[in-house]
Amino acid sequence: MMQDTSRLFYGSRRRRPKLARAEGVYIDAVDGRRWLDGSSGAMVCNIGHSNPAVLSAMRAQMEVATFGYRLHFETEPAERLADRLAGIAPAGLGRVFFVSGGSEAVESALKLARSHALAIGEAQRWKVISRFPAYHGCTLGALSVTGYAPMTAPYAPMMAQMPKVSAPRAWLDGLPLDDPATGHHYADMLEAQILEEGPETVLAFIVEPIGGASTGALVPPAGYMPRIREICDRYGVLLIHDEVISGGGRTGRFLAADHWGVVPDMITISKGFGSGYMPLGALIARDTIVETVLDHGSYPHGFTYAGNPLACAAGLAVIDEIERQGMMENAVAMGDLLHLRLRAMMQRYEIIGDVRGMGLLQAFELVSDRATRAPLPKHLDAYDRLTEAAYDEGLIIYARRSRGGHEGDHFIVAPPMIVTLAQMDEIMEKLGRALDRFTAECGL
Ligand code: PLP
């Protein structure tokens, strides 16, 4: 039962049922209600809840040590997890810096890039170009490269103003996704921005290889990712792939950028590779960058819980489970099916304007007019109402306003990678009922 009051506060006064137990793709509340976790929390719990192998690895580690401060000790789980990540990352990216979440990983990347510029005598480089919309975290540094107005605008005076280029929203602009000219069109905006800023002042470009919260699983058009790499190389700009959501296997590759074979200079990961068993994140960096920075002095940055042995033991067991259970293969099979079924829903619901994503990172966007892609009226708060309608049906999905947070509504459907065919049917049934209720209530 819900307590009358709560001392906790987050973003709003909205209260939620109390969680009783989470297992597999389901979460039960103490009042007996059950939800299918169709977004893995916030695209976190990639392997599903309460995986027995991960829990037993954590129990075993707990018997040994739950904390070892990085300035005092090295720990076996942190060393092994760093080896594992270096083995997964492209050749040349072999150094790992552990953190406790995505925002910390992004902060660490931005600061390592700056330390590198200082180490090579390019102190004038400090600008980090990012995309609009984009989401890279809510600490002030990560927020400065985020493109989502409701979260950035209130804090703008407190942040360095970082340049933005348009995210490659081909569907919205009516451009063909599979034409490399489309990818080049958007990538060339980066080059124009670098030239406008003065190339000697530009430190890095940060990009979500497949978009998350702010763009709703945006997949870059053909030609985009390789062209971005070329442009960064041309101007000595470091390329940071933010794989906090897209990493961890749900797109069918452990790192989403591997779909394009593009190698960045740094990678940030967090959510899926720890799957929520413990707070865990990492910055994976090019060996040469780290060596140059350390040769020059030190990297004056770090968090108390870095490399926590319990978190790292959980992370290792998560990666083992992804491999042992063939979860990435399931993510491809179920993800393809999910995509097709969401597309099929477009026949029944005129308001679904686009379906996009890869593997089990799928999203759909609502519109008032498919031909013009005009959004639904803002006052409808569709992103919230449809999500709540699904919640009432026992299905969790994840929604945000599209288009920089100003208007538009997209919904991410990203169940754990262990989702079965029967559970996919359940997702679609519940989503259908939620859409029926939402469209009836809004007269759409
Ligand atoms: N980067 C990306 C791409 C994200 O999607 C997020 C969170 O959604 C973050 C960074 C921030 O991660 P965290 O909320 O763990 O700080």
mmCIF file of N, CA and C in Angstrom, residues 144-264:
data_model
loop_
_atom_site.group_PDB
_atom_site.id
_atom_site.type_symbol
_atom_site.label_atom_id
_atom_site.label_comp_id
_atom_site.label_asym_id
_atom_site.label_seq_id
_atom_site.Cartn_x
_atom_site.Cartn_y
_atom_site.Cartn_z
ATOM 1 N N SER A 144 25.877 20.475 -20.810
ATOM 2 C CA SER A 144 26.276 21.513 -21.773
ATOM 3 C C SER A 144 26.338 20.943 -23.196
ATOM 4 N N VAL A 145 26.498 19.630 -23.325
ATOM 5 C CA VAL A 145 26.490 19.032 -24.666
ATOM 6 C C VAL A 145 25.154 18.348 -24.967
ATOM 7 N N THR A 146 24.232 18.435 -24.017
ATOM 8 C CA THR A 146 22.895 17.872 -24.221
ATOM 9 C C THR A 146 22.048 18.869 -25.017
ATOM 10 N N GLY A 147 21.203 18.345 -25.875
ATOM 11 C CA GLY A 147 20.283 19.203 -26.628
ATOM 12 C C GLY A 147 18.862 18.787 -26.307
ATOM 13 N N TYR A 148 18.342 19.311 -25.216
ATOM 14 C CA TYR A 148 16.966 19.007 -24.813
ATOM 15 C C TYR A 148 16.517 20.173 -23.928
ATOM 16 N N ALA A 149 15.807 21.120 -24.553
ATOM 17 C CA ALA A 149 15.571 22.429 -23.938
ATOM 18 C C ALA A 149 14.988 22.385 -22.518
ATOM 19 N N PRO A 150 13.984 21.517 -22.239
ATOM 20 C CA PRO A 150 13.417 21.577 -20.886
ATOM 21 C C PRO A 150 14.448 21.298 -19.796
ATOM 22 N N MET A 151 15.482 20.556 -20.118
ATOM 23 C CA MET A 151 16.489 20.248 -19.100
ATOM 24 C C MET A 151 17.665 21.212 -19.116
ATOM 25 N N THR A 152 17.944 21.797 -20.279
ATOM 26 C CA THR A 152 19.131 22.656 -20.370
ATOM 27 C C THR A 152 18.823 24.131 -20.069
ATOM 28 N N ALA A 153 17.659 24.611 -20.543
ATOM 29 C CA ALA A 153 17.383 26.054 -20.469
ATOM 30 C C ALA A 153 17.501 26.627 -19.047
ATOM 31 N N PRO A 154 16.953 25.957 -18.012
ATOM 32 C CA PRO A 154 17.023 26.576 -16.682
ATOM 33 C C PRO A 154 18.457 26.785 -16.187
ATOM 34 N N TYR A 155 19.376 25.976 -16.698
ATOM 35 C CA TYR A 155 20.741 26.009 -16.152
ATOM 36 C C TYR A 155 21.737 26.649 -17.121
ATOM 37 N N ALA A 156 21.224 27.188 -18.217
ATOM 38 C CA ALA A 156 22.099 27.721 -19.269
ATOM 39 C C ALA A 156 23.137 28.715 -18.736
ATOM 40 N N PRO A 157 22.756 29.649 -17.836
ATOM 41 C CA PRO A 157 23.769 30.624 -17.394
ATOM 42 C C PRO A 157 24.924 29.976 -16.631
ATOM 43 N N MET A 158 24.714 28.762 -16.158
ATOM 44 C CA MET A 158 25.749 28.123 -15.342
ATOM 45 C C MET A 158 26.687 27.241 -16.164
ATOM 46 N N MET A 159 26.437 27.166 -17.482
ATOM 47 C CA MET A 159 27.235 26.249 -18.300
ATOM 48 C C MET A 159 27.988 26.987 -19.393
ATOM 49 N N ALA A 160 29.113 26.396 -19.810
ATOM 50 C CA ALA A 160 29.775 26.884 -21.021
ATOM 51 C C ALA A 160 28.823 26.603 -22.182
ATOM 52 N N GLN A 161 28.667 27.554 -23.075
ATOM 53 C CA GLN A 161 27.779 27.351 -24.216
ATOM 54 C C GLN A 161 28.524 26.568 -25.296
ATOM 55 N N MET A 162 28.096 25.348 -25.526
ATOM 56 C CA MET A 162 28.772 24.494 -26.500
ATOM 57 C C MET A 162 27.998 24.488 -27.821
ATOM 58 N N PRO A 163 28.723 24.516 -28.954
ATOM 59 C CA PRO A 163 28.039 24.570 -30.256
ATOM 60 C C PRO A 163 27.263 23.277 -30.549
ATOM 61 N N LYS A 164 26.148 23.449 -31.269
ATOM 62 C CA LYS A 164 25.307 22.294 -31.618
ATOM 63 C C LYS A 164 25.115 22.244 -33.140
ATOM 64 N N VAL A 165 25.030 21.019 -33.645
ATOM 65 C CA VAL A 165 24.613 20.830 -35.046
ATOM 66 C C VAL A 165 23.364 19.956 -35.034
ATOM 67 N N SER A 166 22.620 19.985 -36.110
ATOM 68 C CA SER A 166 21.389 19.202 -36.147
ATOM 69 C C SER A 166 21.685 17.704 -36.091
ATOM 70 N N ALA A 167 20.894 16.989 -35.311
ATOM 71 C CA ALA A 167 20.935 15.522 -35.406
ATOM 72 C C ALA A 167 20.414 15.151 -36.797
ATOM 73 N N PRO A 168 20.850 14.014 -37.331
ATOM 74 C CA PRO A 168 20.479 13.665 -38.714
ATOM 75 C C PRO A 168 19.050 13.118 -38.795
ATOM 76 N N ARG A 169 18.070 14.012 -38.632
ATOM 77 C CA ARG A 169 16.671 13.568 -38.558
ATOM 78 C C ARG A 169 16.052 13.508 -39.942
ATOM 79 N N ALA A 170 16.523 12.523 -40.699
ATOM 80 C CA ALA A 170 16.143 12.412 -42.106
ATOM 81 C C ALA A 170 14.637 12.302 -42.279
ATOM 82 N N TRP A 171 13.985 11.480 -41.464
ATOM 83 C CA TRP A 171 12.535 11.309 -41.597
ATOM 84 C C TRP A 171 11.823 12.663 -41.457
ATOM 85 N N LEU A 172 12.220 13.409 -40.436
ATOM 86 C CA LEU A 172 11.561 14.687 -40.176
ATOM 87 C C LEU A 172 11.776 15.665 -41.336
ATOM 88 N N ASP A 173 12.950 15.606 -41.927
ATOM 89 C CA ASP A 173 13.261 16.510 -43.036
ATOM 90 C C ASP A 173 12.845 15.936 -44.388
ATOM 91 N N GLY A 174 12.224 14.757 -44.374
ATOM 92 C CA GLY A 174 11.732 14.170 -45.627
ATOM 93 C C GLY A 174 12.839 13.695 -46.548
ATOM 94 N N LEU A 175 13.968 13.252 -45.986
ATOM 95 C CA LEU A 175 15.092 12.793 -46.812
ATOM 96 C C LEU A 175 15.224 11.265 -46.736
ATOM 97 N N PRO A 176 15.689 10.631 -47.837
ATOM 98 C CA PRO A 176 15.799 9.166 -47.832
ATOM 99 C C PRO A 176 16.934 8.693 -46.914
ATOM 100 N N LEU A 177 16.561 7.794 -46.002
ATOM 101 C CA LEU A 177 17.510 7.311 -44.987
ATOM 102 C C LEU A 177 18.662 6.509 -45.575
ATOM 103 N N ASP A 178 18.356 5.779 -46.656
ATOM 104 C CA ASP A 178 19.380 4.852 -47.161
ATOM 105 C C ASP A 178 20.247 5.457 -48.261
ATOM 106 N N ASP A 179 20.124 6.747 -48.482
ATOM 107 C CA ASP A 179 20.941 7.407 -49.499
ATOM 108 C C ASP A 179 22.140 8.069 -48.809
ATOM 109 N N PRO A 180 23.369 7.668 -49.164
ATOM 110 C CA PRO A 180 24.546 8.268 -48.517
ATOM 111 C C PRO A 180 24.560 9.797 -48.613
ATOM 112 N N ALA A 181 23.910 10.335 -49.639
ATOM 113 C CA ALA A 181 23.873 11.802 -49.758
ATOM 114 C C ALA A 181 23.189 12.421 -48.537
ATOM 115 N N THR A 182 22.218 11.686 -47.971
ATOM 116 C CA THR A 182 21.536 12.195 -46.775
ATOM 117 C C THR A 182 22.521 12.249 -45.605
ATOM 118 N N GLY A 183 23.278 11.161 -45.427
ATOM 119 C CA GLY A 183 24.263 11.126 -44.346
ATOM 120 C C GLY A 183 25.298 12.237 -44.515
ATOM 121 N N HIS A 184 25.733 12.450 -45.750
ATOM 122 C CA HIS A 184 26.744 13.481 -45.999
ATOM 123 C C HIS A 184 26.180 14.875 -45.729
ATOM 124 N N HIS A 185 24.912 15.056 -46.078
ATOM 125 C CA HIS A 185 24.253 16.339 -45.850
ATOM 126 C C HIS A 185 24.348 16.735 -44.361
ATOM 127 N N TYR A 186 24.030 15.784 -43.482
ATOM 128 C CA TYR A 186 24.067 16.109 -42.043
ATOM 129 C C TYR A 186 25.503 16.157 -41.520
ATOM 130 N N ALA A 187 26.349 15.234 -41.982
ATOM 131 C CA ALA A 187 27.735 15.222 -41.492
ATOM 132 C C ALA A 187 28.437 16.525 -41.884
ATOM 133 N N ASP A 188 28.113 17.024 -43.070
ATOM 134 C CA ASP A 188 28.786 18.241 -43.522
ATOM 135 C C ASP A 188 28.422 19.454 -42.666
ATOM 136 N N MET A 189 27.302 19.340 -41.946
ATOM 137 C CA MET A 189 26.956 20.424 -41.004
ATOM 138 C C MET A 189 28.003 20.499 -39.889
ATOM 139 N N LEU A 190 28.591 19.353 -39.555
ATOM 140 C CA LEU A 190 29.644 19.348 -38.538
ATOM 141 C C LEU A 190 30.862 20.103 -39.062
ATOM 142 N N GLU A 191 31.207 19.823 -40.314
ATOM 143 C CA GLU A 191 32.378 20.507 -40.869
ATOM 144 C C GLU A 191 32.143 22.018 -40.902
ATOM 145 N N ALA A 192 30.953 22.407 -41.323
ATOM 146 C CA ALA A 192 30.638 23.850 -41.390
ATOM 147 C C ALA A 192 30.757 24.476 -40.000
ATOM 148 N N GLN A 193 30.288 23.746 -38.989
ATOM 149 C CA GLN A 193 30.332 24.288 -37.624
ATOM 150 C C GLN A 193 31.776 24.400 -37.123
ATOM 151 N N ILE A 194 32.584 23.385 -37.446
ATOM 152 C CA ILE A 194 33.999 23.432 -37.030
ATOM 153 C C ILE A 194 34.672 24.656 -37.651
ATOM 154 N N LEU A 195 34.374 24.888 -38.930
ATOM 155 C CA LEU A 195 34.997 26.025 -39.623
ATOM 156 C C LEU A 195 34.513 27.337 -39.030
ATOM 157 N N GLU A 196 33.229 27.390 -38.691
ATOM 158 C CA GLU A 196 32.683 28.620 -38.106
ATOM 159 C C GLU A 196 33.303 28.913 -36.729
ATOM 160 N N GLU A 197 33.488 27.858 -35.952
ATOM 161 C CA GLU A 197 34.051 28.050 -34.610
ATOM 162 C C GLU A 197 35.531 28.413 -34.656
ATOM 163 N N GLY A 198 36.193 27.964 -35.739
ATOM 164 C CA GLY A 198 37.657 28.031 -35.804
ATOM 165 C C GLY A 198 38.175 26.666 -35.396
ATOM 166 N N PRO A 199 38.681 25.885 -36.361
ATOM 167 C CA PRO A 199 39.060 24.496 -36.064
ATOM 168 C C PRO A 199 40.022 24.372 -34.890
ATOM 169 N N GLU A 200 40.873 25.382 -34.719
ATOM 170 C CA GLU A 200 41.881 25.284 -33.650
ATOM 171 C C GLU A 200 41.269 25.384 -32.258
ATOM 172 N N THR A 201 39.969 25.751 -32.186
ATOM 173 C CA THR A 201 39.307 25.867 -30.872
ATOM 174 C C THR A 201 38.445 24.645 -30.550
ATOM 175 N N VAL A 202 38.290 23.758 -31.529
ATOM 176 C CA VAL A 202 37.344 22.644 -31.339
ATOM 177 C C VAL A 202 38.081 21.419 -30.796
ATOM 178 N N LEU A 203 37.589 20.947 -29.661
ATOM 179 C CA LEU A 203 38.220 19.841 -28.947
ATOM 180 C C LEU A 203 37.668 18.493 -29.410
ATOM 181 N N ALA A 204 36.343 18.383 -29.445
ATOM 182 C CA ALA A 204 35.734 17.067 -29.676
ATOM 183 C C ALA A 204 34.332 17.210 -30.255
ATOM 184 N N PHE A 205 33.871 16.089 -30.812
ATOM 185 C CA PHE A 205 32.469 15.966 -31.238
ATOM 186 C C PHE A 205 31.912 14.747 -30.526
ATOM 187 N N ILE A 206 30.760 14.914 -29.863
ATOM 188 C CA ILE A 206 30.164 13.787 -29.151
ATOM 189 C C ILE A 206 28.849 13.400 -29.814
ATOM 190 N N VAL A 207 28.667 12.096 -30.011
ATOM 191 C CA VAL A 207 27.518 11.621 -30.780
ATOM 192 C C VAL A 207 27.002 10.299 -30.205
ATOM 193 N N GLU A 208 25.685 10.157 -30.154
ATOM 194 C CA GLU A 208 25.083 8.870 -29.808
ATOM 195 C C GLU A 208 24.950 8.086 -31.133
ATOM 196 N N PRO A 209 25.689 6.992 -31.293
ATOM 197 C CA PRO A 209 25.626 6.265 -32.581
ATOM 198 C C PRO A 209 24.197 5.890 -32.964
ATOM 199 N N ILE A 210 23.423 5.375 -31.999
ATOM 200 C CA ILE A 210 21.973 5.273 -32.197
ATOM 201 C C ILE A 210 21.365 6.066 -31.055
ATOM 202 N N GLY A 211 20.450 6.941 -31.387
ATOM 203 C CA GLY A 211 19.951 7.894 -30.396
ATOM 204 C C GLY A 211 19.161 7.215 -29.288
ATOM 205 N N GLY A 212 19.038 7.925 -28.185
ATOM 206 C CA GLY A 212 18.293 7.404 -27.053
ATOM 207 C C GLY A 212 17.122 8.285 -26.703
ATOM 208 N N ALA A 213 17.161 8.817 -25.495
ATOM 209 C CA ALA A 213 16.010 9.521 -24.943
ATOM 210 C C ALA A 213 15.556 10.714 -25.789
ATOM 211 N N SER A 214 16.494 11.519 -26.271
ATOM 212 C CA SER A 214 16.089 12.781 -26.906
ATOM 213 C C SER A 214 15.640 12.646 -28.349
ATOM 214 N N THR A 215 16.190 11.657 -29.053
ATOM 215 C CA THR A 215 15.786 11.510 -30.453
ATOM 216 C C THR A 215 14.884 10.301 -30.650
ATOM 217 N N GLY A 216 14.756 9.447 -29.641
ATOM 218 C CA GLY A 216 13.910 8.270 -29.798
ATOM 219 C C GLY A 216 14.482 7.301 -30.802
ATOM 220 N N ALA A 217 15.588 6.662 -30.429
ATOM 221 C CA ALA A 217 16.181 5.579 -31.238
ATOM 222 C C ALA A 217 16.518 6.000 -32.673
ATOM 223 N N LEU A 218 16.982 7.212 -32.821
ATOM 224 C CA LEU A 218 17.338 7.696 -34.167
ATOM 225 C C LEU A 218 18.520 6.897 -34.743
ATOM 226 N N VAL A 219 18.313 6.332 -35.916
ATOM 227 C CA VAL A 219 19.382 5.587 -36.596
ATOM 228 C C VAL A 219 19.989 6.529 -37.641
ATOM 229 N N PRO A 220 21.314 6.677 -37.639
ATOM 230 C CA PRO A 220 21.898 7.622 -38.599
ATOM 231 C C PRO A 220 21.696 7.168 -40.037
ATOM 232 N N PRO A 221 21.516 8.109 -40.952
ATOM 233 C CA PRO A 221 21.361 7.729 -42.358
ATOM 234 C C PRO A 221 22.664 7.153 -42.906
ATOM 235 N N ALA A 222 22.546 6.423 -44.006
ATOM 236 C CA ALA A 222 23.725 5.854 -44.673
ATOM 237 C C ALA A 222 24.755 6.961 -44.889
ATOM 238 N N GLY A 223 26.007 6.616 -44.698
ATOM 239 C CA GLY A 223 27.086 7.561 -44.998
ATOM 240 C C GLY A 223 27.452 8.500 -43.861
ATOM 241 N N TYR A 224 26.587 8.612 -42.864
ATOM 242 C CA TYR A 224 26.795 9.626 -41.814
ATOM 243 C C TYR A 224 27.999 9.300 -40.927
ATOM 244 N N MET A 225 28.009 8.083 -40.365
ATOM 245 C CA MET A 225 29.029 7.771 -39.359
ATOM 246 C C MET A 225 30.460 7.823 -39.935
ATOM 247 N N PRO A 226 30.714 7.199 -41.097
ATOM 248 C CA PRO A 226 32.082 7.289 -41.629
ATOM 249 C C PRO A 226 32.497 8.717 -41.972
ATOM 250 N N ARG A 227 31.555 9.500 -42.487
ATOM 251 C CA ARG A 227 31.879 10.886 -42.874
ATOM 252 C C ARG A 227 32.236 11.730 -41.645
ATOM 253 N N ILE A 228 31.518 11.499 -40.533
ATOM 254 C CA ILE A 228 31.811 12.206 -39.285
ATOM 255 C C ILE A 228 33.269 11.927 -38.867
ATOM 256 N N ARG A 229 33.653 10.651 -38.962
ATOM 257 C CA ARG A 229 35.022 10.260 -38.589
ATOM 258 C C ARG A 229 36.046 11.011 -39.444
ATOM 259 N N GLU A 230 35.784 11.034 -40.761
ATOM 260 C CA GLU A 230 36.716 11.721 -41.673
ATOM 261 C C GLU A 230 36.857 13.184 -41.307
ATOM 262 N N ILE A 231 35.721 13.818 -41.012
ATOM 263 C CA ILE A 231 35.748 15.256 -40.713
ATOM 264 C C ILE A 231 36.527 15.517 -39.423
ATOM 265 N N CYS A 232 36.277 14.697 -38.407
ATOM 266 C CA CYS A 232 37.003 14.877 -37.144
ATOM 267 C C CYS A 232 38.502 14.737 -37.390
ATOM 268 N N ASP A 233 38.890 13.730 -38.171
ATOM 269 C CA ASP A 233 40.317 13.522 -38.447
ATOM 270 C C ASP A 233 40.922 14.733 -39.159
ATOM 271 N N ARG A 234 40.147 15.277 -40.080
ATOM 272 C CA ARG A 234 40.661 16.393 -40.884
ATOM 273 C C ARG A 234 41.052 17.586 -40.011
ATOM 274 N N TYR A 235 40.334 17.783 -38.903
ATOM 275 C CA TYR A 235 40.565 18.988 -38.093
ATOM 276 C C TYR A 235 41.155 18.682 -36.710
ATOM 277 N N GLY A 236 41.625 17.463 -36.508
ATOM 278 C CA GLY A 236 42.222 17.115 -35.202
ATOM 279 C C GLY A 236 41.214 17.161 -34.073
ATOM 280 N N VAL A 237 39.953 16.858 -34.402
ATOM 281 C CA VAL A 237 38.881 16.880 -33.402
ATOM 282 C C VAL A 237 38.657 15.446 -32.915
ATOM 283 N N LEU A 238 38.615 15.254 -31.593
ATOM 284 C CA LEU A 238 38.405 13.899 -31.072
ATOM 285 C C LEU A 238 36.940 13.499 -31.238
ATOM 286 N N LEU A 239 36.731 12.235 -31.553
ATOM 287 C CA LEU A 239 35.368 11.720 -31.751
ATOM 288 C C LEU A 239 34.980 10.850 -30.547
ATOM 289 N N ILE A 240 33.908 11.257 -29.865
ATOM 290 C CA ILE A 240 33.427 10.517 -28.690
ATOM 291 C C ILE A 240 32.100 9.863 -29.046
ATOM 292 N N HIS A 241 32.047 8.545 -28.937
ATOM 293 C CA HIS A 241 30.766 7.839 -29.110
ATOM 294 C C HIS A 241 30.131 7.663 -27.739
ATOM 295 N N ASP A 242 28.970 8.242 -27.553
ATOM 296 C CA ASP A 242 28.246 8.045 -26.296
ATOM 297 C C ASP A 242 27.319 6.844 -26.488
ATOM 298 N N GLU A 243 27.794 5.712 -25.964
ATOM 299 C CA GLU A 243 27.036 4.454 -26.108
ATOM 300 C C GLU A 243 26.380 4.070 -24.783
ATOM 301 N N VAL A 244 26.049 5.079 -23.991
ATOM 302 C CA VAL A 244 25.443 4.807 -22.677
ATOM 303 C C VAL A 244 24.140 4.014 -22.843
ATOM 304 N N ILE A 245 23.358 4.338 -23.870
ATOM 305 C CA ILE A 245 22.148 3.553 -24.143
ATOM 306 C C ILE A 245 22.392 2.520 -25.239
ATOM 307 N N SER A 246 23.069 2.925 -26.305
ATOM 308 C CA SER A 246 23.176 2.027 -27.464
ATOM 309 C C SER A 246 24.167 0.885 -27.227
ATOM 310 N N GLY A 247 25.085 1.050 -26.251
ATOM 311 C CA GLY A 247 26.015 -0.022 -25.934
ATOM 312 C C GLY A 247 25.356 -1.077 -25.053
ATOM 313 N N GLY A 248 26.026 -2.223 -24.932
ATOM 314 C CA GLY A 248 25.495 -3.260 -24.042
ATOM 315 C C GLY A 248 24.658 -4.299 -24.748
ATOM 316 N N GLY A 249 24.608 -4.229 -26.082
ATOM 317 C CA GLY A 249 24.101 -5.369 -26.840
ATOM 318 C C GLY A 249 22.720 -5.265 -27.449
ATOM 319 N N ARG A 250 21.906 -4.292 -27.004
ATOM 320 C CA ARG A 250 20.510 -4.379 -27.440
ATOM 321 C C ARG A 250 20.285 -4.055 -28.919
ATOM 322 N N THR A 251 21.279 -3.459 -29.582
ATOM 323 C CA THR A 251 21.089 -3.212 -31.022
ATOM 324 C C THR A 251 21.570 -4.400 -31.863
ATOM 325 N N GLY A 252 22.112 -5.421 -31.195
ATOM 326 C CA GLY A 252 22.602 -6.586 -31.932
ATOM 327 C C GLY A 252 24.119 -6.662 -31.968
ATOM 328 N N ARG A 253 24.783 -5.577 -31.631
ATOM 329 C CA ARG A 253 26.239 -5.551 -31.441
ATOM 330 C C ARG A 253 26.468 -4.996 -30.044
ATOM 331 N N PHE A 254 27.557 -5.401 -29.403
ATOM 332 C CA PHE A 254 27.781 -4.871 -28.056
ATOM 333 C C PHE A 254 27.931 -3.354 -28.110
ATOM 334 N N LEU A 255 28.646 -2.867 -29.125
ATOM 335 C CA LEU A 255 28.739 -1.418 -29.352
ATOM 336 C C LEU A 255 28.010 -1.115 -30.654
ATOM 337 N N ALA A 256 27.070 -0.178 -30.604
ATOM 338 C CA ALA A 256 26.237 0.068 -31.783
ATOM 339 C C ALA A 256 27.056 0.574 -32.964
ATOM 340 N N ALA A 257 28.133 1.326 -32.692
ATOM 341 C CA ALA A 257 28.915 1.880 -33.804
ATOM 342 C C ALA A 257 29.549 0.784 -34.640
ATOM 343 N N ASP A 258 29.667 -0.435 -34.077
ATOM 344 C CA ASP A 258 30.223 -1.541 -34.857
ATOM 345 C C ASP A 258 29.350 -1.873 -36.065
ATOM 346 N N HIS A 259 28.096 -1.453 -36.067
ATOM 347 C CA HIS A 259 27.259 -1.661 -37.258
ATOM 348 C C HIS A 259 27.847 -0.927 -38.463
ATOM 349 N N TRP A 260 28.611 0.138 -38.192
ATOM 350 C CA TRP A 260 29.184 0.914 -39.292
ATOM 351 C C TRP A 260 30.696 0.757 -39.370
ATOM 352 N N GLY A 261 31.262 0.008 -38.436
ATOM 353 C CA GLY A 261 32.715 -0.220 -38.436
ATOM 354 C C GLY A 261 33.527 1.039 -38.212
ATOM 355 N N VAL A 262 32.917 2.030 -37.578
ATOM 356 C CA VAL A 262 33.636 3.294 -37.360
ATOM 357 C C VAL A 262 34.299 3.259 -35.977
ATOM 358 N N VAL A 263 35.541 3.700 -35.918
ATOM 359 C CA VAL A 263 36.293 3.653 -34.656
ATOM 360 C C VAL A 263 36.434 5.065 -34.086
ATOM 361 N N PRO A 264 35.892 5.282 -32.897
ATOM 362 C CA PRO A 264 36.009 6.616 -32.292
ATOM 363 C C PRO A 264 37.316 6.729 -31.495
#
